[in-house]
XYZ file of C-alpha atoms in Angstrom:
427
model
C 0.000 0.000 0.000
C 0.966 3.624 -0.445
C 1.150 6.437 2.075
C -1.052 9.530 1.975
C 0.784 12.538 0.594
C -1.104 15.157 2.609
C -0.631 13.256 5.884
C 3.088 12.789 5.336
C 3.664 16.412 4.363
C 1.649 17.643 7.338
C 3.743 15.583 9.750
C 6.959 16.759 8.102
C 5.860 20.353 8.751
C 4.978 19.540 12.368
C 8.423 18.011 12.830
C 10.222 21.001 11.314
C 8.289 23.503 13.441
C 9.074 21.592 16.643
C 12.778 21.427 15.784
C 12.806 25.198 15.340
C 11.213 25.618 18.768
C 13.650 23.160 20.334
C 16.603 25.120 18.977
C 15.488 28.146 20.997
C 15.801 26.147 24.221
C 19.267 24.921 23.331
C 20.710 28.354 22.612
C 23.799 29.689 24.356
C 22.800 33.260 24.958
C 23.314 32.682 28.694
C 25.882 30.829 30.777
C 23.837 27.670 30.339
C 21.169 26.750 27.863
C 17.563 26.138 28.862
C 18.033 22.425 28.203
C 20.973 22.286 30.615
C 19.087 24.287 33.227
C 16.067 22.010 32.842
C 18.092 18.847 33.461
C 20.047 20.388 36.343
C 16.745 20.770 38.151
C 16.597 16.976 38.470
C 20.134 16.811 39.917
C 19.880 19.247 42.846
C 20.728 22.156 40.571
C 24.201 20.857 39.772
C 25.493 22.408 36.545
C 25.703 20.219 33.471
C 26.491 20.710 29.830
C 25.274 19.181 26.602
C 28.146 17.168 25.141
C 26.262 15.444 22.330
C 22.919 15.557 20.577
C 21.482 13.092 18.102
C 18.228 11.755 16.709
C 16.805 8.279 16.338
C 13.722 7.265 14.415
C 11.357 8.736 17.012
C 13.393 10.688 19.568
C 15.617 13.758 19.790
C 18.327 13.159 22.382
C 20.725 15.251 24.452
C 23.639 13.657 26.272
C 24.537 15.712 29.330
C 27.538 15.617 31.656
C 27.583 17.032 35.158
C 30.495 19.232 36.114
C 31.111 18.253 39.723
C 29.807 14.850 40.768
C 31.458 12.590 38.170
C 28.229 10.596 37.961
C 27.341 8.759 34.779
C 26.128 10.970 31.956
C 22.399 11.483 31.539
C 20.270 11.263 28.425
C 17.376 13.673 27.891
C 15.009 12.329 25.261
C 12.049 13.995 23.568
C 9.584 12.193 21.292
C 9.608 14.093 18.007
C 6.209 15.561 17.041
C 5.392 14.574 13.497
C 7.252 11.285 13.961
C 5.491 10.273 17.181
C 1.705 10.412 17.032
C 0.929 9.755 20.707
C 3.787 11.252 22.771
C 2.105 11.116 26.187
C 1.124 7.466 25.802
C 4.524 6.638 24.356
C 6.282 8.039 27.415
C 3.885 6.418 29.903
C 4.129 2.993 28.273
C 7.893 3.114 27.915
C 8.563 4.207 31.490
C 6.208 1.586 32.923
C 7.788 -1.126 30.787
C 11.326 -0.123 31.735
C 10.452 -0.089 35.431
C 8.933 -3.560 35.110
C 11.983 -4.869 33.255
C 14.303 -3.363 35.851
C 12.306 -4.750 38.792
C 11.389 -8.193 37.476
C 14.230 -9.238 35.150
C 17.995 -9.136 34.737
C 17.741 -7.676 31.214
C 20.170 -4.721 31.025
C 18.428 -1.393 30.417
C 19.113 2.255 31.298
C 17.854 3.562 34.637
C 14.990 6.061 34.325
C 15.606 9.267 36.294
C 12.460 11.262 35.516
C 9.690 11.597 32.968
C 6.636 13.705 32.261
C 5.746 16.897 30.459
C 7.931 19.965 30.786
C 6.118 22.850 32.482
C 6.544 26.530 33.220
C 9.230 28.236 31.170
C 10.152 24.840 29.704
C 6.621 24.017 28.517
C 7.540 24.178 24.853
C 9.828 21.185 25.222
C 6.881 18.801 25.518
C 7.040 15.261 26.890
C 10.388 13.851 27.973
C 12.326 11.050 29.617
C 15.598 11.493 31.476
C 17.636 8.328 31.929
C 21.188 7.289 32.559
C 23.323 7.275 29.427
C 24.723 3.857 28.518
C 28.081 4.102 26.797
C 28.074 1.380 24.161
C 28.075 0.835 20.425
C 24.971 -0.076 18.468
C 25.118 -3.782 17.753
C 24.337 -3.361 14.062
C 27.249 -0.930 13.699
C 29.594 -3.186 15.669
C 28.639 -6.255 13.649
C 27.971 -5.128 10.081
C 29.614 -3.072 7.375
C 27.726 -2.423 4.128
C 25.118 -5.010 5.174
C 27.780 -7.698 5.535
C 29.390 -9.241 8.595
C 32.638 -7.400 9.278
C 35.859 -9.258 8.461
C 37.111 -11.300 11.390
C 33.665 -11.847 12.902
C 32.639 -15.478 12.629
C 29.877 -17.800 13.764
C 31.241 -18.063 17.345
C 30.624 -14.317 17.796
C 27.137 -14.633 16.330
C 26.426 -17.580 18.619
C 27.567 -15.525 21.627
C 25.173 -12.748 20.621
C 22.424 -15.304 20.033
C 23.041 -16.797 23.477
C 22.511 -13.432 25.154
C 19.402 -12.777 23.081
C 18.053 -16.250 23.860
C 18.414 -15.498 27.566
C 16.459 -12.266 27.089
C 13.652 -13.990 25.190
C 13.384 -16.806 27.719
C 13.324 -14.321 30.581
C 10.525 -12.322 28.958
C 8.628 -15.568 28.431
C 8.679 -16.225 32.188
C 6.138 -13.475 32.887
C 2.425 -14.056 32.326
C -0.333 -11.486 31.877
C -4.083 -11.941 31.657
C -4.769 -9.162 29.134
C -3.276 -7.697 25.970
C -2.231 -4.069 26.259
C 0.083 -1.506 27.814
C 1.689 -1.987 31.224
C 0.773 0.334 34.068
C 2.932 0.870 37.146
C 1.644 -0.211 40.563
C -0.020 2.481 42.670
C -0.118 2.400 46.455
C 1.452 -1.014 46.827
C -0.692 -2.583 44.113
C 0.449 -4.989 41.437
C 1.500 -4.515 37.841
C -1.521 -4.483 35.577
C -2.678 -3.772 32.034
C -4.459 -0.432 31.877
C -5.071 0.219 28.193
C -4.905 -1.183 24.692
C -1.428 -1.647 23.184
C 0.408 1.263 21.618
C 2.098 -0.361 18.638
C 4.532 0.597 15.939
C 1.810 -0.168 13.377
C -0.557 2.329 15.020
C 2.072 5.063 15.094
C 3.300 4.536 11.547
C -0.193 3.971 10.202
C -1.313 7.400 11.375
C 1.968 9.112 10.508
C 1.897 7.828 6.942
C -1.839 7.904 6.185
C -3.495 10.222 8.704
C -5.821 7.419 9.874
C -6.203 7.203 13.653
C -5.777 3.553 14.632
C -5.635 4.390 18.337
C -9.402 4.477 18.835
C -9.723 1.323 20.948
C -8.881 2.249 24.522
C -9.488 -0.873 26.601
C -7.186 -3.911 26.925
C -8.020 -7.027 24.929
C -8.922 -10.178 26.821
C -8.422 -12.771 24.062
C -6.049 -13.445 21.193
C -9.038 -13.648 18.859
C -10.227 -10.149 19.744
C -6.760 -8.691 19.263
C -6.061 -10.390 15.938
C -9.481 -9.300 14.681
C -8.601 -5.723 15.627
C -5.356 -5.947 13.629
C -7.322 -7.173 10.612
C -9.669 -4.221 11.121
C -6.727 -1.819 11.185
C -5.443 -3.216 7.909
C -8.903 -2.907 6.356
C -9.076 0.750 7.348
C -5.595 1.502 5.993
C -6.632 -0.009 2.672
C -10.144 1.403 2.382
C -10.008 4.814 4.106
C -6.813 6.154 2.553
C -7.708 7.445 -0.941
C -4.079 7.002 -2.012
C -3.608 3.462 -0.643
C -3.516 2.037 -4.180
C -2.926 3.517 -7.627
C -5.080 1.290 -9.814
C -7.438 -1.678 -9.972
C -4.630 -4.220 -10.187
C -3.082 -2.988 -6.940
C -6.466 -2.978 -5.226
C -7.123 -6.501 -6.462
C -3.831 -7.726 -4.974
C -4.352 -5.903 -1.678
C -7.859 -7.306 -1.278
C -6.611 -10.840 -1.958
C -3.958 -10.227 0.693
C -6.615 -9.039 3.145
C -8.815 -12.059 2.478
C -5.878 -14.429 3.007
C -5.081 -12.762 6.323
C -8.689 -13.155 7.427
C -8.625 -16.871 6.563
C -5.310 -17.442 8.358
C -6.606 -15.548 11.391
C -9.531 -17.941 11.702
C -7.158 -20.903 11.393
C -4.775 -19.574 14.040
C -7.576 -18.634 16.424
C -8.791 -22.214 16.178
C -5.363 -23.670 16.962
C -4.149 -21.631 19.969
C -5.363 -20.909 23.482
C -6.989 -17.517 22.955
C -7.370 -16.927 26.699
C -3.642 -16.503 27.270
C -1.462 -16.183 29.184
C -0.013 -13.259 27.246
C 3.619 -12.202 27.082
C 5.567 -8.954 27.057
C 6.593 -8.238 23.472
C 8.785 -5.502 22.000
C 7.663 -4.404 18.518
C 10.890 -2.668 17.582
C 13.597 -5.022 18.822
C 16.498 -4.830 16.399
C 20.276 -4.642 16.620
C 20.115 -0.860 16.221
C 18.376 -0.726 19.617
C 20.941 -2.910 21.393
C 24.139 -1.423 22.842
C 27.211 -3.623 23.243
C 30.855 -3.495 24.213
C 32.373 -3.418 20.698
C 35.362 -5.526 21.776
C 33.554 -8.322 23.623
C 30.010 -8.044 22.183
C 28.598 -8.235 25.696
C 25.164 -6.587 25.658
C 25.176 -3.458 27.819
C 21.581 -2.329 27.295
C 18.395 -2.761 25.312
C 16.959 0.661 24.550
C 13.806 2.139 22.993
C 10.995 0.274 24.759
C 8.205 2.611 23.621
C 6.361 0.057 21.489
C 6.358 -2.733 24.049
C 3.127 -4.345 25.208
C 1.646 -7.622 26.336
C 0.698 -9.661 23.279
C -0.351 -13.164 22.270
C 2.508 -15.508 23.145
C 2.883 -16.346 19.452
C 4.313 -12.850 18.890
C 7.242 -13.500 21.250
C 7.611 -17.052 19.899
C 8.107 -15.795 16.349
C 11.586 -16.029 14.753
C 13.265 -12.604 15.095
C 13.977 -10.643 11.876
C 17.113 -9.150 13.458
C 18.896 -12.376 12.494
C 19.733 -10.650 9.187
C 21.545 -7.327 8.588
C 18.320 -6.039 7.005
C 15.715 -6.455 9.785
C 12.751 -5.583 7.526
C 11.305 -8.844 6.115
C 9.018 -7.025 3.672
C 12.189 -5.884 1.890
C 13.928 -9.272 1.733
C 15.006 -10.855 -1.525
C 14.669 -14.583 -2.150
C 18.361 -14.911 -1.262
C 17.771 -13.168 2.064
C 14.869 -15.502 2.809
C 17.248 -18.434 2.328
C 19.870 -16.791 4.563
C 17.194 -16.209 7.194
C 16.420 -19.932 7.310
C 20.071 -20.671 8.048
C 20.266 -18.131 10.859
C 16.935 -19.204 12.355
C 18.285 -22.747 12.621
C 21.438 -21.437 14.319
C 19.439 -19.315 16.753
C 17.044 -22.145 17.624
C 20.001 -24.430 18.385
C 21.416 -21.824 20.773
C 17.939 -21.339 22.235
C 17.613 -25.072 22.891
C 21.018 -25.125 24.588
C 19.909 -22.299 26.881
C 16.622 -24.052 27.655
C 18.567 -27.162 28.668
C 21.073 -25.182 30.722
C 18.255 -23.445 32.604
C 16.352 -26.678 33.162
C 13.427 -25.625 30.976
C 11.489 -27.713 28.514
C 11.896 -26.982 24.818
C 8.426 -25.527 24.332
C 9.655 -22.060 23.365
C 12.181 -23.236 20.775
C 9.738 -25.832 19.438
C 7.098 -23.173 18.816
C 9.633 -20.906 17.129
C 10.685 -23.705 14.800
C 7.049 -24.510 14.051
C 6.237 -20.885 13.192
C 9.180 -20.761 10.853
C 8.278 -23.984 9.079
C 4.529 -23.425 8.672
C 4.670 -19.785 7.533
C 3.144 -18.249 10.679
C 6.211 -16.002 10.902
C 5.158 -14.194 7.714
C 1.540 -13.880 8.830
C 2.520 -12.298 12.166
C 4.918 -9.900 10.461
C 2.129 -8.875 8.077
C -0.302 -8.304 10.952
C 2.102 -5.826 12.562
C 3.004 -3.955 9.372
C 1.079 -0.796 8.356
C 1.756 -0.594 4.609
C 3.888 -3.523 3.422
C 1.495 -6.313 4.312
C 1.174 -7.476 0.698
C 4.926 -7.918 0.273
C 5.044 -10.047 3.427
C 2.100 -12.186 2.391
C 3.653 -12.699 -1.035
C 6.689 -14.096 0.797
C 4.302 -16.286 2.819
C 2.825 -17.508 -0.460
C 6.268 -18.349 -1.839
C 7.363 -20.133 1.334
C 4.254 -22.304 1.774
C 3.653 -22.700 -1.983
C 0.082 -21.470 -1.748
C -1.503 -18.572 -3.682
C -3.215 -15.651 -2.020
C -6.950 -16.199 -1.753
C -9.293 -14.526 -4.246
C -12.504 -13.393 -2.476
C -15.852 -14.153 -4.084
C -16.829 -10.479 -3.962
C -13.601 -9.204 -5.549
C -15.342 -7.708 -8.599
C -17.841 -5.775 -6.493
C -15.189 -4.659 -3.998
C -12.790 -3.309 -6.608
C -15.643 -1.838 -8.628
C -16.881 0.249 -5.695
C -13.460 1.842 -5.287
C -12.926 2.687 -8.937
C -16.578 2.991 -10.027
C -16.068 0.341 -12.655
C -16.426 -3.398 -12.910
C -13.451 -5.653 -13.442
C -13.472 -9.327 -14.202
C -11.981 -11.731 -11.664
C -8.467 -12.866 -12.500
C -7.537 -16.503 -12.798
């Protein structure tokens, strides 16, 4: 599917305007900038200075160093308007998730110092998180050069990385939840609970690229069936409500066949899993670019960017991870990359099984991951979480399982309504 030109241009303008406003707070017309003064307020007024600033896909970041205490550096992070559609929810979900991870697991993450919405003379800064800065190199940059493994890095290094990642996945799998949605921190000695529907990468990118609000369901989901049906509904809206989603009848035909196939697979999956849970904590945007390592030893120092993390059907966490390839976007894979992915999935599952044995666990997790890879469920779940490139993923599913996309009986009527003409069904 295609994006909506007006929506994209509008968000680009929003982004540019916010960056202009941010620059005013980071000026040096006084002894310290407003950004430095703002952060000092969370450190007993101790002076600090900005030593680095950079942007990720969704956040504008300032690295700050304090002058006197020799503490670790801090990171001030703002969600970028125009790139982030729901900044308040993003911050709330990410902070709650990071606190849960820090309290309940041994997964390395930065320590959160403060979060909220800047007020008073700093109001224009918007929502923010302050956390400890973790000094490490992005794993993708440490491992790859020009989308190839760097010279001198062999399978033993990959297996060491896989071992650490397997431990993280198995630790996440230990925690059960009775609903699908966003974590909420305990209040007054209470327990961790699910307060709202998930905030997903698909919802953010769907609205950013098309202008369609997919964040209109507020309550948590209680079954896998209800959640998968909602994802199908989101895809239907992205196809039907965006006037620029397709360019012609042929594209619409293909997209509708894709949608029908997803609906059929959803019914099959709902009939084969326990829809009542338990549900598992799942990170939408886990990739090597969001993992910091020691570049000499490849020891993981921190997983960062937890904003699109939520409790999900266990099948989501059980799915083979796309980060096994230098290009972590399966919709963009060539046939050669699909073959390479199979090799790396087998390597990762072997490491996963070794970790299960070492920890005295059964092999249920690794067995389900292997099953998803072999029966094509991997491609279906990737498609369900993708805002625009669902068709490309389902075409890969079709190639892997040797089964064509399904042609709906009402295809002629459906396409005809969009283009005010009738087309004959294709063979």
